[in-house]
Amino acid sequence: MSATTIRNARLVTMSGPAGVRRGAALASLGVLERGWVVLEHGRIHSLGEGEPPAPMGEVIDARERALLPALVDSHTHLLHAGSRDEEWAQKWAGTPYLEIVRRGGGILSTVRAVRETPDEMLDHLLERRLLRCTRLGTGAIEVKTGYGLDVPHEMRMLESILRVAASADRPVVPTFLGGHAIDPDQPNLTDEMIEDGLPRLATRLPGAAVDAFCEEGAWSLEECRRYLEKAKSLGLALRLHADEFHVLGGVELAVELGALSVDHLEASGEAQLSTLASSQTVGVMLPCCGFALDGRYANARRFVDLGGALVLASNANPGSAPSLSLAFSIALAVRFMGLSVAEAIGASIWNSACLLGLSREVGSIEPGKRADLMLLDGTESSLAFDVAGPGPARVWIAGVEAPWRRERT
Ligand code: NIG
């Protein structure tokens, strides 16, 4: 594989303290004002300030624009099938998300579609969306199951994610979302998922993360407790969707059980934010939900000020967050959640890499790490300003430039 040298860049290395960053450290971007980086064999070979002493391969002039690590998207429902266009029309006409769920639509509608979709088509849909993510500057990514809603179909979704991950050009991290919804036609679903699904997962993918949706009309707090306790006893890692619409105690449960993350938090108040902020559990906020559903955003400013470990993610899914763009989430977080651009970037690159256990591979520009990079059209602030823009000027995944680009030089 040939080498590439990128010179004359505003190099946003993201180097800074190890581990998940809180408080002022969240905004440490490690900028080299006029930097260079050499990529070789898919990795960062070397970097520095000024002119590269020994350029290798093609030399690209970044023309002082910002070069950053690719975004790391730590919460997505990227594997789905079917269409919920009709439901969006209902939502725009004022029907709330949970009302559509109550009528048997929402997640259940995607469950029906996924079950009818052949394996090869599931793989194809996921691969195609990964390509679109590349265009938007996203490299490493998490993908949840959750639209199988019984043990065989959840395992089928997991296998699809694993097949795609095995041939992907980037880390693709699966999460087993066995507790995504309830189904009136499956009264034993919770027990089956706990007694059969979780042990099967622990055998297939030891140490993998599990997830559930703790919400009215989805899994109750008690069901989530049984599910997460069982998962923990099997050595699985825990994540939880909580406080999206109602505060049911999911944050406290996740913290008590030492979960990796609690995701959503739109409805969280001071008590939940401060419990979470003083724990080791990361808070994942998903501003595209507020944009797409009801204008409610989690209080990221307060959470960071309380010392919380914050991650931003796209939550890409067909029901509440119809966007693959994590840059769009950054833009929303800066406008509606009180974050500075630097904090939002730290939460979407470095902290998300830490949450996925990938911070040795991605999340900063350092020698030996994967060469997953994006060259913006301006400074790093353009990530937040360039709302609905066409994405970065150029993207490299594992040192290979994406086959499209928006410029000739
Ligand atoms: O995180 N809240 C639960 N899961 C998704 C929505 C999934 C869907 O509606 O298909 C979310 O918002």
XYZ file of C-alpha atoms and ligand atoms in Angstrom:
421
model
C 0.000 0.000 0.000
C 1.454 3.368 -0.960
C 2.116 6.094 1.526
C 0.516 9.537 1.713
C 1.847 12.746 3.192
C -0.552 15.519 4.146
C 1.179 18.830 4.798
C 0.194 22.378 5.639
C -2.752 21.201 7.772
C -4.296 22.572 10.914
C -3.718 19.236 12.633
C -6.352 18.493 15.261
C -4.594 15.536 16.856
C -6.971 15.081 19.824
C -3.949 14.020 21.851
C -4.425 14.700 25.537
C -5.085 12.829 28.758
C -5.603 9.064 28.495
C -9.038 7.627 29.217
C -12.415 9.265 28.976
C -12.150 13.063 29.327
C -14.223 15.142 31.721
C -14.424 18.843 32.525
C -11.863 21.059 30.821
C -10.030 18.023 29.412
C -13.023 17.272 27.173
C -12.046 20.246 25.039
C -8.386 19.283 24.599
C -7.935 19.067 20.859
C -4.131 19.010 20.689
C -3.931 21.366 17.708
C -0.713 21.756 15.690
C -1.278 24.993 13.781
C 0.771 24.053 10.724
C 1.210 20.336 10.864
C 1.966 17.355 8.671
C 1.227 13.671 8.887
C 2.517 10.662 6.981
C 0.242 7.646 6.492
C 1.652 4.239 5.629
C 0.183 0.727 5.599
C -3.124 2.065 6.858
C -1.588 3.624 9.967
C -0.215 6.940 11.110
C 3.511 6.667 10.433
C 4.633 10.030 11.816
C 3.495 13.602 12.330
C 4.879 16.952 13.333
C 4.840 20.714 12.960
C 6.339 22.746 10.097
C 7.391 20.943 6.904
C 7.639 17.130 6.802
C 11.350 16.223 6.921
C 10.852 13.071 4.850
C 7.596 13.152 2.863
C 6.481 9.748 1.593
C 4.205 8.863 -1.314
C 1.639 11.317 -2.666
C 2.006 14.725 -1.037
C -1.257 16.596 -0.398
C -1.410 20.285 0.497
C -4.204 20.719 3.055
C -4.104 24.483 2.515
C -4.296 25.200 6.258
C -7.621 23.483 6.660
C -8.350 21.197 9.615
C -7.359 17.548 9.505
C -8.996 15.482 12.251
C -9.400 11.847 13.238
C -12.576 10.419 11.699
C -15.681 10.675 13.858
C -16.455 7.668 16.070
C -20.166 6.896 16.251
C -20.894 4.908 19.406
C -24.699 4.567 19.241
C -26.423 3.552 16.011
C -29.291 1.342 14.890
C -27.770 1.187 11.419
C -29.050 -2.285 10.574
C -32.713 -1.970 9.698
C -35.007 -2.722 6.780
C -38.375 -1.619 5.423
C -39.769 1.881 5.452
C -41.426 4.025 8.095
C -42.104 6.956 5.788
C -45.808 6.804 6.589
C -45.038 7.130 10.315
C -42.978 10.245 9.690
C -46.027 11.808 8.078
C -47.967 10.976 11.273
C -45.233 12.454 13.467
C -45.110 15.644 11.438
C -48.884 15.856 11.857
C -48.401 15.771 15.637
C -48.672 12.109 16.695
C -46.081 11.435 19.418
C -43.419 8.733 18.959
C -44.712 6.631 21.878
C -48.287 6.801 20.558
C -47.132 5.240 17.286
C -45.432 2.520 19.337
C -48.696 1.940 21.252
C -50.540 1.453 17.953
C -48.172 -1.389 17.040
C -45.957 0.671 14.733
C -42.552 2.165 15.461
C -39.900 -0.376 16.391
C -42.367 -3.254 15.788
C -42.859 -2.116 12.232
C -39.113 -2.368 11.554
C -39.067 -5.739 13.362
C -41.603 -7.108 10.882
C -39.534 -5.828 7.949
C -36.231 -7.168 9.271
C -37.695 -10.619 9.819
C -38.816 -10.732 6.184
C -35.476 -9.541 4.799
C -33.001 -12.201 3.605
C -29.534 -12.293 5.182
C -27.703 -11.060 2.080
C -29.987 -8.051 1.851
C -29.441 -7.214 5.530
C -25.678 -7.344 4.956
C -26.006 -5.226 1.844
C -28.101 -2.571 3.611
C -25.553 -2.278 6.393
C -22.589 -2.133 4.010
C -24.279 0.565 1.963
C -24.934 2.672 5.068
C -21.322 2.297 6.195
C -20.252 3.803 2.872
C -22.581 6.719 3.441
C -21.094 7.165 6.917
C -17.649 7.434 5.328
C -18.892 10.301 3.202
C -19.988 12.061 6.390
C -16.627 11.580 8.104
C -17.508 8.641 10.354
C -14.989 5.836 10.723
C -15.304 3.376 13.613
C -18.900 2.697 14.503
C -21.174 0.766 16.838
C -24.198 -1.067 15.403
C -27.022 -2.473 17.523
C -29.304 -5.416 16.932
C -32.809 -4.750 18.316
C -35.132 -5.256 15.371
C -35.243 -9.066 15.692
C -37.197 -9.062 18.959
C -36.953 -12.780 19.553
C -33.847 -14.801 20.246
C -33.387 -16.353 16.766
C -33.869 -13.048 14.951
C -31.704 -11.058 17.361
C -28.950 -13.630 16.808
C -29.528 -13.338 13.063
C -29.034 -9.580 13.253
C -25.906 -10.118 15.311
C -24.513 -12.514 12.709
C -25.192 -9.992 9.969
C -23.291 -7.287 11.873
C -20.418 -9.712 12.501
C -20.227 -10.717 8.825
C -20.120 -7.085 7.732
C -17.611 -6.260 10.474
C -15.333 -9.071 9.324
C -14.917 -7.529 5.875
C -15.300 -3.858 6.831
C -12.514 -1.330 6.358
C -13.026 -0.030 9.917
C -13.901 -1.279 13.416
C -17.610 -2.162 13.580
C -18.649 -2.895 17.169
C -21.870 -4.890 17.693
C -24.223 -4.355 20.641
C -26.938 -6.905 21.472
C -30.117 -4.847 21.973
C -32.266 -7.752 23.127
C -34.610 -5.522 25.140
C -35.675 -2.977 22.554
C -39.467 -3.320 22.652
C -42.314 -5.439 23.916
C -44.499 -7.510 21.639
C -48.102 -8.323 22.662
C -47.825 -11.567 20.690
C -44.794 -12.769 22.686
C -45.708 -12.770 26.396
C -42.542 -14.725 27.301
C -40.156 -12.502 25.379
C -38.361 -11.059 28.419
C -37.784 -14.461 30.006
C -36.594 -15.959 26.719
C -34.211 -13.118 26.077
C -32.772 -13.428 29.597
C -32.672 -17.226 29.898
C -31.789 -18.137 26.316
C -30.640 -15.032 24.405
C -28.033 -13.764 26.856
C -26.284 -17.130 27.364
C -26.185 -17.609 23.587
C -24.648 -14.177 23.192
C -22.079 -14.837 25.930
C -21.014 -18.001 24.116
C -20.924 -16.436 20.659
C -19.261 -13.172 21.662
C -17.824 -13.241 25.186
C -17.701 -9.822 26.812
C -19.967 -8.179 24.202
C -22.222 -5.318 25.240
C -25.968 -5.694 25.759
C -28.549 -2.947 25.693
C -32.246 -2.401 26.509
C -34.796 0.400 26.168
C -36.089 1.325 29.643
C -39.258 3.265 28.860
C -43.021 3.286 29.227
C -44.339 0.994 26.512
C -40.923 -0.678 26.190
C -39.013 -2.591 28.899
C -39.903 -1.807 32.519
C -37.267 -0.996 35.110
C -37.788 -4.421 36.674
C -37.338 -6.215 33.348
C -34.204 -4.184 32.653
C -32.825 -5.068 36.080
C -33.306 -8.810 35.526
C -31.836 -8.588 32.024
C -28.814 -6.499 33.004
C -28.088 -8.516 36.166
C -28.117 -11.719 34.158
C -25.898 -10.160 31.483
C -23.457 -8.992 34.123
C -23.333 -12.455 35.685
C -22.356 -13.801 32.242
C -19.482 -11.339 31.897
C -21.247 -9.170 29.338
C -20.903 -5.383 29.301
C -23.975 -3.226 29.920
C -25.522 -0.272 28.169
C -29.027 1.131 28.642
C -31.410 3.474 26.804
C -32.902 5.502 29.669
C -34.744 8.751 30.384
C -35.659 9.315 26.746
C -39.265 10.290 27.493
C -39.850 9.289 31.134
C -37.612 9.026 34.170
C -38.119 5.444 35.371
C -34.909 4.875 37.343
C -32.807 3.532 34.484
C -29.891 5.869 35.184
C -29.666 4.765 38.817
C -29.940 1.094 37.780
C -27.191 1.417 35.175
C -24.883 3.198 37.598
C -25.565 0.632 40.335
C -24.644 -2.208 37.969
C -21.538 -0.481 36.603
C -22.840 -0.076 33.043
C -20.550 1.265 30.345
C -23.107 3.894 29.358
C -26.592 5.288 29.750
C -27.889 6.661 26.468
C -30.502 9.375 25.727
C -31.093 11.352 28.997
C -33.438 13.901 27.386
C -35.810 13.669 30.364
C -33.100 13.477 33.036
C -33.189 16.083 35.770
C -30.534 17.287 38.181
C -30.696 14.131 40.298
C -30.104 11.756 37.376
C -27.389 13.907 35.803
C -25.492 14.259 39.035
C -25.762 10.539 39.883
C -24.409 9.730 36.437
C -21.737 12.439 36.480
C -20.256 11.151 39.700
C -20.049 7.560 38.418
C -17.774 5.734 35.973
C -20.718 5.277 33.582
C -20.610 7.408 30.453
C -23.599 9.569 29.431
C -24.365 9.274 25.719
C -26.497 12.106 24.367
C -28.290 11.875 21.030
C -29.419 15.315 19.870
C -30.853 14.142 16.561
C -33.826 12.758 18.548
C -34.701 16.198 19.851
C -34.359 17.640 16.377
C -36.503 14.975 14.725
C -39.145 14.323 17.383
C -39.991 17.062 19.828
C -37.295 19.680 20.417
C -36.223 18.196 23.766
C -32.454 17.968 24.228
C -30.457 16.423 27.065
C -28.711 18.947 29.288
C -25.149 18.361 28.140
C -23.879 21.657 29.580
C -25.014 20.777 33.085
C -23.716 17.216 32.771
C -20.241 18.372 31.736
C -20.208 21.025 34.462
C -21.088 18.337 37.002
C -17.985 16.433 35.841
C -19.799 13.851 33.729
C -18.148 11.747 31.020
C -19.998 12.814 27.889
C -20.306 11.154 24.498
C -22.335 12.384 21.531
C -23.653 9.926 18.969
C -25.891 9.999 15.909
C -28.418 7.362 17.089
C -29.025 6.789 13.358
C -32.315 4.881 13.115
C -35.533 4.993 11.088
C -37.819 6.052 13.950
C -36.292 8.808 16.037
C -33.029 9.920 14.450
C -33.132 9.769 10.653
C -29.576 10.939 10.015
C -26.287 9.104 9.673
C -24.413 12.331 10.292
C -22.580 12.643 13.583
C -21.409 16.065 12.414
C -25.060 17.085 12.430
C -25.283 15.965 16.069
C -22.245 18.129 16.822
C -23.993 21.087 15.193
C -27.144 20.470 17.247
C -25.193 20.026 20.474
C -23.484 23.382 19.974
C -26.785 25.137 19.230
C -29.136 23.476 21.702
C -27.125 21.705 24.397
C -24.738 24.448 25.449
C -21.510 22.763 24.370
C -18.535 24.519 22.848
C -17.366 23.226 19.478
C -14.269 21.735 21.111
C -16.336 19.913 23.747
C -18.692 18.521 21.126
C -15.745 17.284 19.064
C -14.100 15.713 22.108
C -17.364 13.911 22.882
C -17.713 12.634 19.303
C -14.168 11.460 18.631
C -12.026 10.786 21.693
C -14.639 9.948 24.350
C -16.632 7.821 21.934
C -13.477 5.885 21.029
C -12.972 5.264 24.766
C -16.570 4.102 25.222
C -16.159 1.541 22.425
C -12.839 0.340 23.859
C -11.053 1.571 20.729
C -8.932 4.434 22.029
C -5.690 2.591 21.223
C -6.767 2.322 17.596
C -8.768 5.440 16.761
C -9.824 8.767 18.263
C -6.553 10.660 17.904
C -3.791 11.219 15.362
C -0.797 9.488 16.887
C 1.921 7.243 15.425
C 0.776 3.636 15.133
C -2.942 4.386 15.176
C -5.316 3.691 12.308
C -5.171 6.303 9.569
C -8.897 7.162 9.737
C -8.921 10.881 8.985
C -11.076 13.651 7.603
C -10.001 16.882 5.960
C -12.584 19.619 6.459
C -13.195 22.648 4.277
C -12.287 25.083 7.052
C -11.275 24.894 10.684
C -12.720 22.285 13.045
C -15.505 24.768 13.808
C -16.890 24.110 10.344
C -18.050 20.730 11.688
C -20.577 22.639 13.776
C -21.313 25.489 11.363
C -21.636 23.558 8.126
C -25.138 22.298 8.927
C -26.395 19.783 6.360
C -23.281 20.427 4.325
C -21.821 17.870 1.961
C -19.413 16.447 4.560
C -15.632 16.624 4.701
C -13.593 17.548 1.648
C -11.644 14.281 1.832
C -11.752 11.182 4.024
C -9.246 8.366 4.559
C -10.214 5.074 6.173
C -7.236 2.854 7.038
C -5.079 5.182 4.957
C -7.169 4.648 1.829
C -8.850 7.712 0.469
C -12.595 7.328 -0.028
C -13.249 6.891 -3.759
C -15.071 10.214 -4.046
C -13.806 13.598 -3.139
C -14.979 17.116 -3.599
C -11.833 18.724 -4.862
C -8.998 18.173 -7.299
C -6.113 19.123 -5.075
O -32.680 5.185 20.498
N -35.379 4.485 21.782
C -35.199 3.408 21.300
N -34.502 3.137 20.180
C -34.260 4.122 19.185
C -35.441 4.302 18.283
C -35.565 3.121 17.371
C -36.731 3.167 16.416
O -37.698 3.918 16.597
O -36.643 2.391 15.459
C -33.728 5.359 19.859
O -34.270 6.437 19.774
